């Protein structure tokens, strides 16, 4: 600890010596502009001032977590939107080097269109393309449906494409950040 304190002490002493003592100077004439022309050195206080700092709680909007994608990895989103939206269901068509399963995507699109027709509702969703091989996410809030129908839609969607290793489902998660 002595070794860390010594360089700080030497630095502080050199600053004090460099500043030197200051003597107030007053102009001999009554001209007030002469005071401004006198070299004024900064005044160094030898006492610390304690300032009250407002407490910031963990749920405060002042603390913003770093942006992450659906896998939890940090992403650089430039200036992230401070308001994040949780989507009831996200369907991701992924690739493992050979492109997405386009038949599964067509099958899901047909299922959604049929559901909308049968229930006389238009399901709003975000479409996010994010890969080089056609990777795409469909993010649904399902605000148009009541809770029992939301749950049924999610279960039917998952059952439709279960077992496909190139389709992933997420529930109650944020949508992937769009590429710029």
PDB file of N, CA and C in Angstrom, residues 49-145:
ATOM      1  N   UNK A  49     -15.755  18.895  -0.464  1.00  0.00           N
ATOM      2  CA  UNK A  49     -17.154  19.248  -0.353  1.00  0.00           C
ATOM      3  C   UNK A  49     -17.979  18.010  -0.663  1.00  0.00           C
ATOM      4  N   UNK A  50     -18.918  17.704   0.216  1.00  0.00           N
ATOM      5  CA  UNK A  50     -19.774  16.551   0.024  1.00  0.00           C
ATOM      6  C   UNK A  50     -21.046  17.021  -0.674  1.00  0.00           C
ATOM      7  N   UNK A  51     -21.387  16.350  -1.740  1.00  0.00           N
ATOM      8  CA  UNK A  51     -22.561  16.709  -2.520  1.00  0.00           C
ATOM      9  C   UNK A  51     -23.551  15.555  -2.446  1.00  0.00           C
ATOM     10  N   UNK A  52     -24.822  15.877  -2.232  1.00  0.00           N
ATOM     11  CA  UNK A  52     -25.847  14.840  -2.220  1.00  0.00           C
ATOM     12  C   UNK A  52     -26.075  14.361  -3.645  1.00  0.00           C
ATOM     13  N   UNK A  53     -26.037  13.041  -3.828  1.00  0.00           N
ATOM     14  CA  UNK A  53     -26.251  12.431  -5.128  1.00  0.00           C
ATOM     15  C   UNK A  53     -27.569  11.679  -5.059  1.00  0.00           C
ATOM     16  N   UNK A  54     -28.465  11.877  -6.033  1.00  0.00           N
ATOM     17  CA  UNK A  54     -29.736  11.163  -5.978  1.00  0.00           C
ATOM     18  C   UNK A  54     -29.529   9.667  -6.142  1.00  0.00           C
ATOM     19  N   UNK A  55     -30.333   8.906  -5.438  1.00  0.00           N
ATOM     20  CA  UNK A  55     -30.252   7.450  -5.491  1.00  0.00           C
ATOM     21  C   UNK A  55     -30.930   6.977  -6.764  1.00  0.00           C
ATOM     22  N   UNK A  56     -30.268   6.061  -7.495  1.00  0.00           N
ATOM     23  CA  UNK A  56     -30.821   5.479  -8.705  1.00  0.00           C
ATOM     24  C   UNK A  56     -31.105   4.021  -8.413  1.00  0.00           C
ATOM     25  N   UNK A  57     -32.365   3.636  -8.512  1.00  0.00           N
ATOM     26  CA  UNK A  57     -32.748   2.255  -8.233  1.00  0.00           C
ATOM     27  C   UNK A  57     -32.523   1.399  -9.467  1.00  0.00           C
ATOM     28  N   UNK A  58     -32.510   0.088  -9.273  1.00  0.00           N
ATOM     29  CA  UNK A  58     -32.244  -0.844 -10.373  1.00  0.00           C
ATOM     30  C   UNK A  58     -33.336  -0.805 -11.438  1.00  0.00           C
ATOM     31  N   UNK A  59     -34.557  -0.466 -11.052  1.00  0.00           N
ATOM     32  CA  UNK A  59     -35.630  -0.430 -12.046  1.00  0.00           C
ATOM     33  C   UNK A  59     -35.819   0.949 -12.648  1.00  0.00           C
ATOM     34  N   UNK A  60     -34.895   1.849 -12.361  1.00  0.00           N
ATOM     35  CA  UNK A  60     -34.976   3.200 -12.900  1.00  0.00           C
ATOM     36  C   UNK A  60     -34.655   3.190 -14.385  1.00  0.00           C
ATOM     37  N   UNK A  61     -35.208   4.140 -15.138  1.00  0.00           N
ATOM     38  CA  UNK A  61     -34.920   4.223 -16.557  1.00  0.00           C
ATOM     39  C   UNK A  61     -33.526   4.771 -16.810  1.00  0.00           C
ATOM     40  N   UNK A  62     -32.864   5.273 -15.758  1.00  0.00           N
ATOM     41  CA  UNK A  62     -31.508   5.791 -15.921  1.00  0.00           C
ATOM     42  C   UNK A  62     -30.523   4.662 -16.172  1.00  0.00           C
ATOM     43  N   UNK A  63     -30.859   3.459 -15.749  1.00  0.00           N
ATOM     44  CA  UNK A  63     -29.988   2.301 -15.951  1.00  0.00           C
ATOM     45  C   UNK A  63     -30.559   1.503 -17.106  1.00  0.00           C
ATOM     46  N   UNK A  64     -29.832   1.423 -18.190  1.00  0.00           N
ATOM     47  CA  UNK A  64     -30.286   0.713 -19.369  1.00  0.00           C
ATOM     48  C   UNK A  64     -29.370  -0.474 -19.611  1.00  0.00           C
ATOM     49  N   UNK A  65     -29.938  -1.693 -19.644  1.00  0.00           N
ATOM     50  CA  UNK A  65     -29.083  -2.850 -19.903  1.00  0.00           C
ATOM     51  C   UNK A  65     -28.574  -2.829 -21.328  1.00  0.00           C
ATOM     52  N   UNK A  66     -27.428  -3.476 -21.577  1.00  0.00           N
ATOM     53  CA  UNK A  66     -26.901  -3.496 -22.940  1.00  0.00           C
ATOM     54  C   UNK A  66     -27.848  -4.265 -23.855  1.00  0.00           C
ATOM     55  N   UNK A  67     -27.927  -3.890 -25.133  1.00  0.00           N
ATOM     56  CA  UNK A  67     -28.822  -4.599 -26.041  1.00  0.00           C
ATOM     57  C   UNK A  67     -28.342  -6.025 -26.273  1.00  0.00           C
ATOM     58  N   UNK A  68     -29.294  -6.962 -26.315  1.00  0.00           N
ATOM     59  CA  UNK A  68     -28.973  -8.367 -26.548  1.00  0.00           C
ATOM     60  C   UNK A  68     -29.924  -8.919 -27.595  1.00  0.00           C
ATOM     61  N   UNK A  69     -29.481  -9.958 -28.294  1.00  0.00           N
ATOM     62  CA  UNK A  69     -30.368 -10.615 -29.243  1.00  0.00           C
ATOM     63  C   UNK A  69     -31.145 -11.713 -28.525  1.00  0.00           C
ATOM     64  N   UNK A  70     -31.897 -12.513 -29.265  1.00  0.00           N
ATOM     65  CA  UNK A  70     -32.741 -13.539 -28.649  1.00  0.00           C
ATOM     66  C   UNK A  70     -31.946 -14.632 -27.951  1.00  0.00           C
ATOM     67  N   UNK A  71     -30.662 -14.786 -28.269  1.00  0.00           N
ATOM     68  CA  UNK A  71     -29.851 -15.806 -27.615  1.00  0.00           C
ATOM     69  C   UNK A  71     -29.165 -15.279 -26.372  1.00  0.00           C
ATOM     70  N   UNK A  72     -29.321 -13.988 -26.084  1.00  0.00           N
ATOM     71  CA  UNK A  72     -28.707 -13.403 -24.904  1.00  0.00           C
ATOM     72  C   UNK A  72     -27.342 -12.800 -25.170  1.00  0.00           C
ATOM     73  N   UNK A  73     -26.851 -12.875 -26.405  1.00  0.00           N
ATOM     74  CA  UNK A  73     -25.542 -12.300 -26.738  1.00  0.00           C
ATOM     75  C   UNK A  73     -25.672 -10.798 -26.916  1.00  0.00           C
ATOM     76  N   UNK A  74     -24.668 -10.063 -26.458  1.00  0.00           N
ATOM     77  CA  UNK A  74     -24.675  -8.613 -26.621  1.00  0.00           C
ATOM     78  C   UNK A  74     -24.525  -8.258 -28.090  1.00  0.00           C
ATOM     79  N   UNK A  75     -25.276  -7.247 -28.522  1.00  0.00           N
ATOM     80  CA  UNK A  75     -25.186  -6.777 -29.901  1.00  0.00           C
ATOM     81  C   UNK A  75     -24.953  -5.280 -29.889  1.00  0.00           C
ATOM     82  N   UNK A  76     -24.330  -4.811 -30.947  1.00  0.00           N
ATOM     83  CA  UNK A  76     -24.120  -3.384 -31.090  1.00  0.00           C
ATOM     84  C   UNK A  76     -25.277  -2.844 -31.916  1.00  0.00           C
ATOM     85  N   UNK A  77     -26.170  -2.138 -31.258  1.00  0.00           N
ATOM     86  CA  UNK A  77     -27.354  -1.625 -31.935  1.00  0.00           C
ATOM     87  C   UNK A  77     -27.288  -0.122 -32.096  1.00  0.00           C
ATOM     88  N   UNK A  78     -26.096   0.437 -32.031  1.00  0.00           N
ATOM     89  CA  UNK A  78     -25.987   1.896 -32.102  1.00  0.00           C
ATOM     90  C   UNK A  78     -26.601   2.485 -30.852  1.00  0.00           C
ATOM     91  N   UNK A  79     -27.570   3.320 -31.012  1.00  0.00           N
ATOM     92  CA  UNK A  79     -28.299   3.856 -29.875  1.00  0.00           C
ATOM     93  C   UNK A  79     -29.550   3.009 -29.691  1.00  0.00           C
ATOM     94  N   UNK A  80     -29.563   2.169 -28.645  1.00  0.00           N
ATOM     95  CA  UNK A  80     -30.700   1.281 -28.483  1.00  0.00           C
ATOM     96  C   UNK A  80     -31.959   2.041 -28.081  1.00  0.00           C
ATOM     97  N   UNK A  81     -33.101   1.510 -28.493  1.00  0.00           N
ATOM     98  CA  UNK A  81     -34.381   2.077 -28.119  1.00  0.00           C
ATOM     99  C   UNK A  81     -34.597   1.769 -26.641  1.00  0.00           C
ATOM    100  N   UNK A  82     -34.816   2.786 -25.794  1.00  0.00           N
ATOM    101  CA  UNK A  82     -34.961   2.519 -24.370  1.00  0.00           C
ATOM    102  C   UNK A  82     -36.232   1.744 -24.039  1.00  0.00           C
ATOM    103  N   UNK A  83     -37.200   1.716 -24.953  1.00  0.00           N
ATOM    104  CA  UNK A  83     -38.433   0.988 -24.705  1.00  0.00           C
ATOM    105  C   UNK A  83     -38.360  -0.322 -25.478  1.00  0.00           C
ATOM    106  N   UNK A  84     -38.352  -1.424 -24.765  1.00  0.00           N
ATOM    107  CA  UNK A  84     -38.312  -2.717 -25.425  1.00  0.00           C
ATOM    108  C   UNK A  84     -39.691  -3.345 -25.363  1.00  0.00           C
ATOM    109  N   UNK A  85     -40.040  -4.080 -26.377  1.00  0.00           N
ATOM    110  CA  UNK A  85     -41.342  -4.703 -26.470  1.00  0.00           C
ATOM    111  C   UNK A  85     -41.175  -6.207 -26.358  1.00  0.00           C
ATOM    112  N   UNK A  86     -41.971  -6.803 -25.501  1.00  0.00           N
ATOM    113  CA  UNK A  86     -41.964  -8.245 -25.374  1.00  0.00           C
ATOM    114  C   UNK A  86     -43.037  -8.806 -26.294  1.00  0.00           C
ATOM    115  N   UNK A  87     -42.661  -9.785 -27.077  1.00  0.00           N
ATOM    116  CA  UNK A  87     -43.581 -10.419 -28.006  1.00  0.00           C
ATOM    117  C   UNK A  87     -44.050 -11.744 -27.419  1.00  0.00           C
ATOM    118  N   UNK A  88     -45.314 -12.055 -27.632  1.00  0.00           N
ATOM    119  CA  UNK A  88     -45.890 -13.281 -27.076  1.00  0.00           C
ATOM    120  C   UNK A  88     -45.247 -14.513 -27.701  1.00  0.00           C
ATOM    121  N   UNK A  89     -44.937 -14.434 -28.997  1.00  0.00           N
ATOM    122  CA  UNK A  89     -44.322 -15.578 -29.668  1.00  0.00           C
ATOM    123  C   UNK A  89     -43.422 -15.090 -30.796  1.00  0.00           C
ATOM    124  N   UNK A  90     -42.264 -15.723 -30.913  1.00  0.00           N
ATOM    125  CA  UNK A  90     -41.354 -15.458 -32.020  1.00  0.00           C
ATOM    126  C   UNK A  90     -41.035 -16.783 -32.693  1.00  0.00           C
ATOM    127  N   UNK A  91     -41.212 -16.821 -34.011  1.00  0.00           N
ATOM    128  CA  UNK A  91     -40.871 -18.003 -34.801  1.00  0.00           C
ATOM    129  C   UNK A  91     -39.666 -17.626 -35.644  1.00  0.00           C
ATOM    130  N   UNK A  92     -38.570 -18.376 -35.484  1.00  0.00           N
ATOM    131  CA  UNK A  92     -37.336 -18.100 -36.215  1.00  0.00           C
ATOM    132  C   UNK A  92     -37.055 -19.241 -37.184  1.00  0.00           C
ATOM    133  N   UNK A  93     -36.897 -18.884 -38.449  1.00  0.00           N
ATOM    134  CA  UNK A  93     -36.484 -19.848 -39.468  1.00  0.00           C
ATOM    135  C   UNK A  93     -34.986 -19.650 -39.646  1.00  0.00           C
ATOM    136  N   UNK A  94     -34.213 -20.629 -39.178  1.00  0.00           N
ATOM    137  CA  UNK A  94     -32.759 -20.500 -39.138  1.00  0.00           C
ATOM    138  C   UNK A  94     -32.107 -21.377 -40.197  1.00  0.00           C
ATOM    139  N   UNK A  95     -30.822 -21.176 -40.372  1.00  0.00           N
ATOM    140  CA  UNK A  95     -30.049 -21.956 -41.328  1.00  0.00           C
ATOM    141  C   UNK A  95     -28.859 -22.575 -40.616  1.00  0.00           C
ATOM    142  N   UNK A  96     -28.474 -23.725 -41.093  1.00  0.00           N
ATOM    143  CA  UNK A  96     -27.270 -24.379 -40.571  1.00  0.00           C
ATOM    144  C   UNK A  96     -26.285 -24.601 -41.705  1.00  0.00           C
ATOM    145  N   UNK A  97     -26.214 -23.607 -42.593  1.00  0.00           N
ATOM    146  CA  UNK A  97     -25.273 -23.686 -43.696  1.00  0.00           C
ATOM    147  C   UNK A  97     -25.907 -24.010 -45.039  1.00  0.00           C
ATOM    148  N   UNK A  98     -27.188 -24.367 -45.046  1.00  0.00           N
ATOM    149  CA  UNK A  98     -27.831 -24.721 -46.303  1.00  0.00           C
ATOM    150  C   UNK A  98     -29.111 -23.951 -46.555  1.00  0.00           C
ATOM    151  N   UNK A  99     -29.309 -22.845 -45.877  1.00  0.00           N
ATOM    152  CA  UNK A  99     -30.528 -22.057 -46.049  1.00  0.00           C
ATOM    153  C   UNK A  99     -31.622 -22.514 -45.111  1.00  0.00           C
ATOM    154  N   UNK A 100     -32.705 -21.753 -45.095  1.00  0.00           N
ATOM    155  CA  UNK A 100     -33.820 -22.089 -44.217  1.00  0.00           C
ATOM    156  C   UNK A 100     -34.647 -23.205 -44.848  1.00  0.00           C
ATOM    157  N   UNK A 101     -35.543 -23.789 -44.063  1.00  0.00           N
ATOM    158  CA  UNK A 101     -36.473 -24.785 -44.571  1.00  0.00           C
ATOM    159  C   UNK A 101     -37.643 -24.018 -45.185  1.00  0.00           C
ATOM    160  N   UNK A 102     -37.565 -23.761 -46.482  1.00  0.00           N
ATOM    161  CA  UNK A 102     -38.578 -22.933 -47.146  1.00  0.00           C
ATOM    162  C   UNK A 102     -39.948 -23.612 -47.151  1.00  0.00           C
ATOM    163  N   UNK A 103     -39.988 -24.949 -47.173  1.00  0.00           N
ATOM    164  CA  UNK A 103     -41.276 -25.657 -47.106  1.00  0.00           C
ATOM    165  C   UNK A 103     -41.950 -25.411 -45.758  1.00  0.00           C
ATOM    166  N   UNK A 104     -41.167 -25.399 -44.695  1.00  0.00           N
ATOM    167  CA  UNK A 104     -41.723 -25.130 -43.360  1.00  0.00           C
ATOM    168  C   UNK A 104     -42.230 -23.699 -43.266  1.00  0.00           C
ATOM    169  N   UNK A 105     -41.525 -22.773 -43.892  1.00  0.00           N
ATOM    170  CA  UNK A 105     -41.950 -21.366 -43.878  1.00  0.00           C
ATOM    171  C   UNK A 105     -43.266 -21.199 -44.631  1.00  0.00           C
ATOM    172  N   UNK A 106     -43.385 -21.827 -45.788  1.00  0.00           N
ATOM    173  CA  UNK A 106     -44.620 -21.768 -46.574  1.00  0.00           C
ATOM    174  C   UNK A 106     -45.767 -22.402 -45.776  1.00  0.00           C
ATOM    175  N   UNK A 107     -45.477 -23.506 -45.119  1.00  0.00           N
ATOM    176  CA  UNK A 107     -46.484 -24.207 -44.300  1.00  0.00           C
ATOM    177  C   UNK A 107     -46.967 -23.292 -43.162  1.00  0.00           C
ATOM    178  N   UNK A 108     -46.027 -22.589 -42.504  1.00  0.00           N
ATOM    179  CA  UNK A 108     -46.397 -21.689 -41.401  1.00  0.00           C
ATOM    180  C   UNK A 108     -47.182 -20.489 -41.926  1.00  0.00           C
ATOM    181  N   UNK A 109     -46.742 -19.922 -43.043  1.00  0.00           N
ATOM    182  CA  UNK A 109     -47.456 -18.782 -43.630  1.00  0.00           C
ATOM    183  C   UNK A 109     -48.899 -19.167 -43.982  1.00  0.00           C
ATOM    184  N   UNK A 110     -49.086 -20.364 -44.524  1.00  0.00           N
ATOM    185  CA  UNK A 110     -50.428 -20.840 -44.866  1.00  0.00           C
ATOM    186  C   UNK A 110     -51.261 -21.049 -43.603  1.00  0.00           C
ATOM    187  N   UNK A 111     -50.637 -21.562 -42.555  1.00  0.00           N
ATOM    188  CA  UNK A 111     -51.340 -21.757 -41.283  1.00  0.00           C
ATOM    189  C   UNK A 111     -51.835 -20.421 -40.734  1.00  0.00           C
ATOM    190  N   UNK A 112     -50.979 -19.399 -40.741  1.00  0.00           N
ATOM    191  CA  UNK A 112     -51.355 -18.083 -40.218  1.00  0.00           C
ATOM    192  C   UNK A 112     -52.477 -17.480 -41.059  1.00  0.00           C
ATOM    193  N   UNK A 113     -52.372 -17.582 -42.372  1.00  0.00           N
ATOM    194  CA  UNK A 113     -53.411 -17.048 -43.251  1.00  0.00           C
ATOM    195  C   UNK A 113     -54.743 -17.754 -42.999  1.00  0.00           C
ATOM    196  N   UNK A 114     -54.716 -19.060 -42.832  1.00  0.00           N
ATOM    197  CA  UNK A 114     -55.934 -19.822 -42.535  1.00  0.00           C
ATOM    198  C   UNK A 114     -56.514 -19.460 -41.182  1.00  0.00           C
ATOM    199  N   UNK A 115     -55.656 -19.254 -40.200  1.00  0.00           N
ATOM    200  CA  UNK A 115     -56.112 -18.869 -38.854  1.00  0.00           C
ATOM    201  C   UNK A 115     -56.794 -17.502 -38.898  1.00  0.00           C
ATOM    202  N   UNK A 116     -56.179 -16.568 -39.631  1.00  0.00           N
ATOM    203  CA  UNK A 116     -56.748 -15.218 -39.738  1.00  0.00           C
ATOM    204  C   UNK A 116     -58.122 -15.271 -40.423  1.00  0.00           C
ATOM    205  N   UNK A 117     -58.253 -16.069 -41.466  1.00  0.00           N
ATOM    206  CA  UNK A 117     -59.523 -16.189 -42.185  1.00  0.00           C
ATOM    207  C   UNK A 117     -60.587 -16.826 -41.299  1.00  0.00           C
ATOM    208  N   UNK A 118     -60.232 -17.924 -40.624  1.00  0.00           N
ATOM    209  CA  UNK A 118     -61.187 -18.653 -39.787  1.00  0.00           C
ATOM    210  C   UNK A 118     -61.653 -17.818 -38.596  1.00  0.00           C
ATOM    211  N   UNK A 119     -60.769 -16.982 -38.052  1.00  0.00           N
ATOM    212  CA  UNK A 119     -61.108 -16.200 -36.864  1.00  0.00           C
ATOM    213  C   UNK A 119     -61.429 -14.735 -37.167  1.00  0.00           C
ATOM    214  N   UNK A 120     -61.425 -14.398 -38.442  1.00  0.00           N
ATOM    215  CA  UNK A 120     -61.734 -13.027 -38.887  1.00  0.00           C
ATOM    216  C   UNK A 120     -60.919 -11.989 -38.118  1.00  0.00           C
ATOM    217  N   UNK A 121     -59.619 -12.203 -38.142  1.00  0.00           N
ATOM    218  CA  UNK A 121     -58.692 -11.310 -37.447  1.00  0.00           C
ATOM    219  C   UNK A 121     -57.416 -11.187 -38.272  1.00  0.00           C
ATOM    220  N   UNK A 122     -56.771 -10.051 -38.196  1.00  0.00           N
ATOM    221  CA  UNK A 122     -55.466  -9.847 -38.860  1.00  0.00           C
ATOM    222  C   UNK A 122     -54.411  -9.780 -37.762  1.00  0.00           C
ATOM    223  N   UNK A 123     -53.490 -10.721 -37.753  1.00  0.00           N
ATOM    224  CA  UNK A 123     -52.457 -10.776 -36.710  1.00  0.00           C
ATOM    225  C   UNK A 123     -51.271  -9.904 -37.113  1.00  0.00           C
ATOM    226  N   UNK A 124     -51.084  -8.830 -36.378  1.00  0.00           N
ATOM    227  CA  UNK A 124     -49.947  -7.946 -36.637  1.00  0.00           C
ATOM    228  C   UNK A 124     -48.669  -8.641 -36.182  1.00  0.00           C
ATOM    229  N   UNK A 125     -47.599  -8.439 -36.943  1.00  0.00           N
ATOM    230  CA  UNK A 125     -46.321  -9.040 -36.571  1.00  0.00           C
ATOM    231  C   UNK A 125     -45.172  -8.233 -37.161  1.00  0.00           C
ATOM    232  N   UNK A 126     -44.018  -8.397 -36.542  1.00  0.00           N
ATOM    233  CA  UNK A 126     -42.775  -7.814 -37.055  1.00  0.00           C
ATOM    234  C   UNK A 126     -42.058  -8.908 -37.834  1.00  0.00           C
ATOM    235  N   UNK A 127     -41.518  -8.554 -38.973  1.00  0.00           N
ATOM    236  CA  UNK A 127     -40.707  -9.479 -39.758  1.00  0.00           C
ATOM    237  C   UNK A 127     -39.279  -8.953 -39.745  1.00  0.00           C
ATOM    238  N   UNK A 128     -38.355  -9.786 -39.274  1.00  0.00           N
ATOM    239  CA  UNK A 128     -36.953  -9.374 -39.177  1.00  0.00           C
ATOM    240  C   UNK A 128     -36.101 -10.360 -39.967  1.00  0.00           C
ATOM    241  N   UNK A 129     -35.472  -9.878 -41.033  1.00  0.00           N
ATOM    242  CA  UNK A 129     -34.510 -10.705 -41.761  1.00  0.00           C
ATOM    243  C   UNK A 129     -33.139 -10.418 -41.167  1.00  0.00           C
ATOM    244  N   UNK A 130     -32.377 -11.463 -40.898  1.00  0.00           N
ATOM    245  CA  UNK A 130     -31.138 -11.229 -40.163  1.00  0.00           C
ATOM    246  C   UNK A 130     -29.944 -12.040 -40.659  1.00  0.00           C
ATOM    247  N   UNK A 131     -30.084 -12.909 -41.585  1.00  0.00           N
ATOM    248  CA  UNK A 131     -28.948 -13.728 -42.007  1.00  0.00           C
ATOM    249  C   UNK A 131     -28.674 -13.604 -43.486  1.00  0.00           C
ATOM    250  N   UNK A 132     -27.665 -14.328 -43.921  1.00  0.00           N
ATOM    251  CA  UNK A 132     -27.264 -14.295 -45.340  1.00  0.00           C
ATOM    252  C   UNK A 132     -27.902 -15.421 -46.138  1.00  0.00           C
ATOM    253  N   UNK A 133     -28.570 -16.323 -45.457  1.00  0.00           N
ATOM    254  CA  UNK A 133     -29.162 -17.473 -46.138  1.00  0.00           C
ATOM    255  C   UNK A 133     -30.680 -17.484 -45.992  1.00  0.00           C
ATOM    256  N   UNK A 134     -31.271 -16.293 -45.846  1.00  0.00           N
ATOM    257  CA  UNK A 134     -32.724 -16.192 -45.768  1.00  0.00           C
ATOM    258  C   UNK A 134     -33.303 -16.301 -44.375  1.00  0.00           C
ATOM    259  N   UNK A 135     -32.455 -16.279 -43.345  1.00  0.00           N
ATOM    260  CA  UNK A 135     -32.951 -16.379 -41.981  1.00  0.00           C
ATOM    261  C   UNK A 135     -33.931 -15.238 -41.703  1.00  0.00           C
ATOM    262  N   UNK A 136     -35.031 -15.603 -41.054  1.00  0.00           N
ATOM    263  CA  UNK A 136     -36.091 -14.627 -40.811  1.00  0.00           C
ATOM    264  C   UNK A 136     -36.810 -14.963 -39.505  1.00  0.00           C
ATOM    265  N   UNK A 137     -37.267 -13.925 -38.822  1.00  0.00           N
ATOM    266  CA  UNK A 137     -38.062 -14.072 -37.602  1.00  0.00           C
ATOM    267  C   UNK A 137     -39.422 -13.447 -37.833  1.00  0.00           C
ATOM    268  N   UNK A 138     -40.448 -14.086 -37.289  1.00  0.00           N
ATOM    269  CA  UNK A 138     -41.784 -13.498 -37.206  1.00  0.00           C
ATOM    270  C   UNK A 138     -42.068 -13.287 -35.726  1.00  0.00           C
ATOM    271  N   UNK A 139     -42.291 -12.040 -35.333  1.00  0.00           N
ATOM    272  CA  UNK A 139     -42.532 -11.702 -33.931  1.00  0.00           C
ATOM    273  C   UNK A 139     -43.982 -11.262 -33.775  1.00  0.00           C
ATOM    274  N   UNK A 140     -44.734 -11.989 -32.969  1.00  0.00           N
ATOM    275  CA  UNK A 140     -46.162 -11.728 -32.770  1.00  0.00           C
ATOM    276  C   UNK A 140     -46.430 -11.251 -31.348  1.00  0.00           C
ATOM    277  N   UNK A 141     -47.154 -10.142 -31.217  1.00  0.00           N
ATOM    278  CA  UNK A 141     -47.624  -9.679 -29.903  1.00  0.00           C
ATOM    279  C   UNK A 141     -48.928 -10.381 -29.545  1.00  0.00           C
ATOM    280  N   UNK A 142     -49.744 -10.667 -30.550  1.00  0.00           N
ATOM    281  CA  UNK A 142     -51.056 -11.305 -30.409  1.00  0.00           C
ATOM    282  C   UNK A 142     -52.022 -10.463 -29.577  1.00  0.00           C
ATOM    283  N   UNK A 143     -51.888  -9.159 -29.661  1.00  0.00           N
ATOM    284  CA  UNK A 143     -52.762  -8.243 -28.922  1.00  0.00           C
ATOM    285  C   UNK A 143     -54.201  -8.317 -29.437  1.00  0.00           C
ATOM    286  N   UNK A 144     -54.382  -8.820 -30.652  1.00  0.00           N
ATOM    287  CA  UNK A 144     -55.710  -8.900 -31.244  1.00  0.00           C
ATOM    288  C   UNK A 144     -56.540 -10.042 -30.652  1.00  0.00           C
ATOM    289  N   UNK A 145     -55.872 -10.969 -29.950  1.00  0.00           N
ATOM    290  CA  UNK A 145     -56.543 -12.150 -29.416  1.00  0.00           C
ATOM    291  C   UNK A 145     -56.680 -12.069 -27.900  1.00  0.00           C
TER     292      UNK A 145
END
